[in-house]
Coordinates of N, CA and C in Angstrom, one line a residue:
M104 N 0.8 -1.0 -0.2 CA 0.2 0.1 -0.1 C 0.6 1.1 -0.1
E105 N 2.7 1.0 0.7 CA 3.1 2.5 0.8 C 3.2 2.4 -0.8
Q106 N 3.9 1.8 -1.7 CA 3.9 2.0 -3.0 C 2.6 2.7 -3.6
L107 N 1.4 2.9 -3.5 CA 0.1 2.5 -3.9 C 0.4 4.5 -3.3
E108 N 0.0 4.4 -2.4 CA -0.3 6.1 -1.8 C 1.3 6.7 -2.2
A109 N 2.3 6.3 -2.6 CA 3.5 6.9 -2.9 C 3.3 7.6 -4.8
G110 N 2.6 7.2 -5.2 CA 1.8 6.9 -6.5 C 2.4 6.1 -7.7
D111 N 3.5 4.8 -7.1 CA 4.0 3.9 -7.6 C 3.2 2.7 -8.2
I112 N 1.5 3.0 -8.9 CA 1.0 1.8 -9.1 C 1.4 0.7 -10.1
R113 N 2.4 0.9 -10.5 CA 3.4 -0.4 -11.3 C 3.7 -1.3 -9.9
D114 N 4.8 -0.8 -9.0 CA 4.9 -1.7 -8.3 C 3.9 -1.7 -6.8
A115 N 3.1 -1.4 -6.9 CA 1.9 -1.7 -5.5 C 1.2 -2.6 -6.6
A116 N 0.8 -2.8 -7.9 CA 0.2 -3.9 -8.3 C 1.2 -5.4 -8.5
E117 N 2.4 -5.2 -9.0 CA 3.3 -6.2 -8.7 C 3.3 -6.7 -7.3
K118 N 3.1 -5.9 -6.0 CA 3.1 -6.2 -4.9 C 2.0 -7.4 -4.4
A119 N 0.7 -6.4 -4.8 CA -0.3 -7.1 -4.4 C -0.7 -8.0 -5.1
W120 N -0.3 -8.4 -6.5 CA -0.2 -9.6 -7.3 C 0.5 -11.1 -6.5
C121 N 1.7 -10.4 -6.4 CA 2.7 -11.3 -5.4 C 2.1 -12.1 -4.4
A122 N 1.6 -11.1 -2.9 CA 1.1 -11.8 -2.1 C -0.3 -12.3 -2.1
A123 N -0.6 -11.9 -3.2 CA -2.2 -13.0 -3.7 C -1.6 -14.4 -4.1
K124 N -0.7 -14.6 -4.7 CA 0.1 -15.7 -5.0 C 0.4 -16.5 -3.8
R125 N 1.2 -15.6 -2.9 CA 1.4 -16.4 -1.7 C 0.4 -16.8 -0.7
A126 N -0.3 -16.0 -1.1 CA -1.3 -16.7 -0.5 C -2.0 -17.7 -0.7
T127 N -2.1 -17.9 -2.0 CA -3.0 -19.2 -2.4 C -2.1 -19.8 -2.7
D128 N -0.7 -20.0 -2.7 CA 0.4 -21.1 -2.4 C 0.0 -22.0 -1.2
A129 N 0.1 -20.6 0.0 CA -0.6 -21.3 1.5 C -1.8 -21.9 1.9
L130 N -2.6 -21.8 0.6 CA -3.8 -22.4 0.5 C -3.4 -23.8 0.6
I131 N -3.1 -24.1 -1.1 CA -2.8 -24.8 -1.5 C -2.0 -25.8 -0.6
L132 N -1.2 -25.4 0.1 CA -0.1 -26.4 0.5 C -0.7 -26.9 2.4
A133 N -1.6 -25.9 2.3 CA -2.8 -26.5 3.5 C -3.4 -27.5 3.3
R134 N -3.8 -27.3 2.0 CA -4.8 -28.2 1.7 C -4.5 -29.4 0.8
A135 N -3.5 -29.4 0.3 CA -3.0 -30.1 -0.5 C -1.5 -31.0 0.2
G136 N -0.7 -30.7 0.6 CA 0.1 -30.7 1.5 C 1.4 -30.5 0.6
V137 N 1.0 -30.1 -0.4 CA 2.4 -29.4 -1.3 C 2.3 -28.0 -1.9
E138 N 3.8 -27.9 -1.8 CA 3.5 -25.8 -2.3 C 4.1 -25.8 -3.7
P139 N 3.0 -24.9 -4.2 CA 3.7 -24.9 -5.9 C 4.6 -24.4 -6.0
E140 N 6.1 -24.7 -6.7 CA 7.1 -24.0 -7.1 C 7.2 -23.1 -7.9
R141 N 5.9 -23.2 -9.7 CA 5.7 -22.1 -10.7 C 4.2 -21.8 -10.5
S142 N 3.9 -20.4 -11.6 CA 2.8 -20.2 -11.1 C 1.8 -20.9 -12.3
P143 N 2.5 -21.9 -13.2 CA 1.6 -22.7 -14.0 C 1.1 -24.1 -12.8
E144 N 1.8 -24.1 -12.0 CA 1.2 -25.0 -10.7 C 0.5 -24.7 -9.9
T145 N 0.8 -23.0 -9.7 CA -0.6 -22.7 -8.6 C -1.7 -22.2 -9.3
S146 N -1.8 -22.4 -10.8 CA -3.1 -22.2 -11.9 C -3.5 -23.5 -11.6
R147 N -3.3 -24.5 -12.1 CA -3.5 -25.9 -12.1 C -4.2 -26.4 -10.8
Q148 N -3.8 -26.5 -9.8 CA -3.5 -27.0 -8.2 C -4.9 -25.7 -7.6
L149 N -5.2 -24.6 -8.0 CA -6.5 -24.0 -7.4 C -7.1 -24.6 -8.0
N150 N -7.2 -24.7 -9.5 CA -8.0 -25.2 -10.7 C -8.4 -26.7 -9.9
E151 N -8.1 -27.3 -9.5 CA -8.2 -28.6 -9.0 C -8.9 -28.7 -7.3
L152 N -8.1 -27.6 -6.9 CA -9.2 -27.7 -5.4 C -10.4 -27.1 -5.3
A153 N -10.8 -25.8 -6.2 CA -11.7 -25.4 -7.0 C -13.2 -26.6 -7.6
Q154 N -12.7 -27.4 -8.0 CA -13.3 -28.2 -8.4 C -14.3 -28.9 -7.8
R155 N -13.7 -29.4 -6.2 CA -13.7 -30.0 -4.6 C -14.2 -29.2 -4.0
D156 N -14.3 -27.8 -4.1 CA -14.8 -27.0 -2.7 C -15.1 -25.5 -3.0
P157 N -16.4 -25.6 -3.7 CA -17.4 -24.1 -3.6 C -17.0 -22.7 -3.4
G158 N -16.1 -23.1 -1.7 CA -15.7 -21.7 -1.5 C -14.7 -21.5 -2.0
V159 N -13.5 -22.8 -2.6 CA -12.2 -22.3 -3.3 C -12.5 -21.4 -4.4
E160 N -13.8 -22.1 -5.2 CA -14.2 -21.8 -6.2 C -14.0 -20.6 -6.4
T161 N -14.5 -19.6 -5.3 CA -14.9 -18.0 -5.4 C -13.5 -17.0 -5.5
L162 N -12.6 -17.8 -5.3 CA -11.0 -17.0 -5.7 C -10.9 -17.4 -6.7
L163 N -11.2 -18.1 -7.9 CA -10.6 -18.2 -9.1 C -11.0 -17.0 -9.5
G164 N -11.8 -16.4 -10.0 CA -11.6 -15.4 -11.1 C -10.7 -14.3 -10.3
R165 N -10.8 -14.0 -8.6 CA -10.3 -13.1 -8.4 C -8.9 -13.1 -8.6
F166 N -8.1 -14.4 -8.2 CA -6.6 -14.9 -8.7 C -6.3 -14.3 -10.1
Y167 N -7.4 -14.7 -11.3 CA -7.0 -14.4 -12.5 C -7.0 -13.0 -13.1
S168 N -7.8 -12.3 -12.6 CA -7.5 -10.9 -12.7 C -6.8 -10.3 -12.1
R169 N -5.3 -10.7 -11.0 CA -5.2 -10.3 -10.4 C -3.5 -10.3 -11.2
Q170 N -3.6 -11.7 -11.5 CA -2.3 -12.2 -12.4 C -2.5 -11.5 -13.9
A171 N -3.5 -11.6 -14.7 CA -3.3 -10.9 -16.0 C -3.7 -9.5 -15.5
Q172 N -4.1 -8.8 -14.6 CA -4.3 -7.2 -15.1 C -3.6 -7.0 -14.0
L173 N -3.5 -7.2 -12.8 CA -1.8 -6.5 -12.0 C -0.3 -6.5 -12.2
H174 N 0.2 -8.6 -12.2 CA 0.9 -8.7 -12.8 C 1.2 -8.2 -14.3
G175 N 0.6 -8.8 -14.9 CA 0.8 -8.7 -16.5 C 0.6 -7.2 -16.9
E176 N -0.8 -7.0 -17.1 CA -0.9 -5.5 -18.0 C -0.4 -4.6 -17.4
C177 N -0.4 -4.3 -15.7 CA 0.0 -3.0 -15.5 C 1.5 -3.5 -14.9
F178 N 1.9 -4.2 -14.0 CA 3.4 -4.4 -13.8 C 4.7 -3.8 -15.1
Y179 N 4.1 -5.8 -16.2 CA 4.6 -5.9 -17.3 C 4.7 -4.8 -17.9
L180 N 3.5 -4.7 -18.5 CA 3.6 -3.9 -19.8 C 3.0 -2.0 -19.4
G181 N 2.9 -2.0 -18.2 CA 2.4 -0.4 -18.1 C 1.2 -0.2 -18.8
L182 N 0.4 -1.4 -18.4 CA -1.1 -0.7 -18.7 C -2.0 -0.4 -17.4
C183 N -2.0 0.3 -16.9 CA -2.8 0.1 -15.7 C -4.1 1.0 -15.6
E184 N -4.3 1.6 -17.0 CA -5.5 2.1 -16.8 C -6.7 1.4 -16.8
P185 N -8.1 1.6 -16.9 CA -8.0 2.6 -16.0 C -7.6 2.3 -14.4
L186 N -6.9 3.6 -13.9 CA -6.5 3.8 -12.6 C -7.5 3.3 -11.5
D187 N -8.4 3.6 -11.6 CA -9.6 3.5 -10.4 C -9.7 1.8 -9.9
T188 N -9.9 1.2 -11.7 CA -9.9 0.0 -11.5 C -8.9 -1.0 -10.8
T189 N -7.8 -0.6 -11.4 CA -6.6 -1.0 -10.7 C -6.3 -1.0 -9.5
T190 N -6.1 0.4 -9.0 CA -6.4 0.5 -7.7 C -7.2 0.4 -6.5
R191 N -8.5 -0.2 -7.0 CA -9.7 -0.9 -6.1 C -9.1 -2.7 -6.3
R192 N -8.4 -3.1 -7.4 CA -8.0 -4.5 -7.2 C -6.8 -4.5 -6.6
I193 N -6.0 -3.6 -6.6 CA -5.0 -3.7 -5.4 C -5.5 -3.6 -3.9
R194 N -6.4 -2.3 -3.7 CA -7.2 -2.7 -2.0 C -7.7 -3.7 -1.9
E195 N -8.2 -4.2 -3.0 CA -9.3 -5.6 -2.5 C -8.1 -7.2 -2.2
T196 N -7.2 -6.8 -2.6 CA -6.2 -7.6 -2.6 C -6.3 -8.4 -0.9
A197 N -6.2 -7.4 -0.3 CA -6.4 -8.1 1.1 C -7.5 -8.5 1.5
D198 N -8.7 -8.3 0.7 CA -9.8 -9.0 1.0 C -9.2 -10.7 0.3
Y199 N -9.2 -10.9 -0.5 CA -8.5 -12.2 -1.5 C -7.4 -13.1 -0.5
I200 N -6.8 -11.9 0.5 CA -5.7 -12.4 1.1 C -6.8 -13.3 2.2
A201 N -7.5 -12.8 3.2 CA -8.5 -13.6 4.0 C -9.3 -14.3 3.7
D202 N -10.1 -14.3 2.7 CA -10.1 -15.3 2.3 C -9.8 -16.4 2.0
A203 N -8.8 -16.6 1.2 CA -7.5 -17.5 1.3 C -7.0 -18.5 2.5
E204 N -6.5 -17.3 3.5 CA -6.2 -17.3 5.3 C -7.7 -18.5 5.3
A205 N -9.4 -17.8 5.6 CA -9.9 -18.5 6.3 C -9.8 -19.6 5.6
L206 N -10.2 -20.3 4.2 CA -10.0 -21.4 3.8 C -8.8 -22.4 3.9
A207 N -7.8 -21.8 4.2 CA -7.1 -22.3 4.7 C -6.5 -23.4 6.2
A208 N -7.5 -22.7 6.3 CA -7.3 -23.0 8.4 C -8.0 -24.2 8.8
P209 N -7.6 -25.3 9.2 CA -8.0 -26.2 9.9 C -9.9 -25.9 10.8
P210 N -10.6 -27.2 9.7 CA -11.9 -27.1 10.2 C -11.8 -26.9 11.7
A211 N -13.0 -26.0 12.5 CA -12.9 -25.9 13.7 C -13.7 -27.2 14.5

C-alpha cells in the first residue's frame, strides 16, 4: 500500500499480485500438502481445489484477475488504466488474502 500511496501503481500492482500468489500457495499447501514451485502449478492446483470446494471456487476469478491485470498488464506492460479499477483491485487484494487464509484454516 505504501507504493500505491506514493504513486507507484506498477510496483503496488506487482506487490499485490505477489501477496495474492503467496496466499494462494499457502492455501494449496494447507489443503494438498504440497507448495507449488511456479505459477502454472499454482493455477493448476487452485483449479483442482476449486472443483472439489465451492469456497475455493470463489477465489478463481479474483486470482486470475490479479495475475492478468496486476501482474501481466500493469506491472509488465505498464497498462494500468483505468487507474481507479487497478487501484480497487490492489486494495481488494487484502480481502482475497483474508478469504484464502480462512479457507486454509483447519476446520474447527
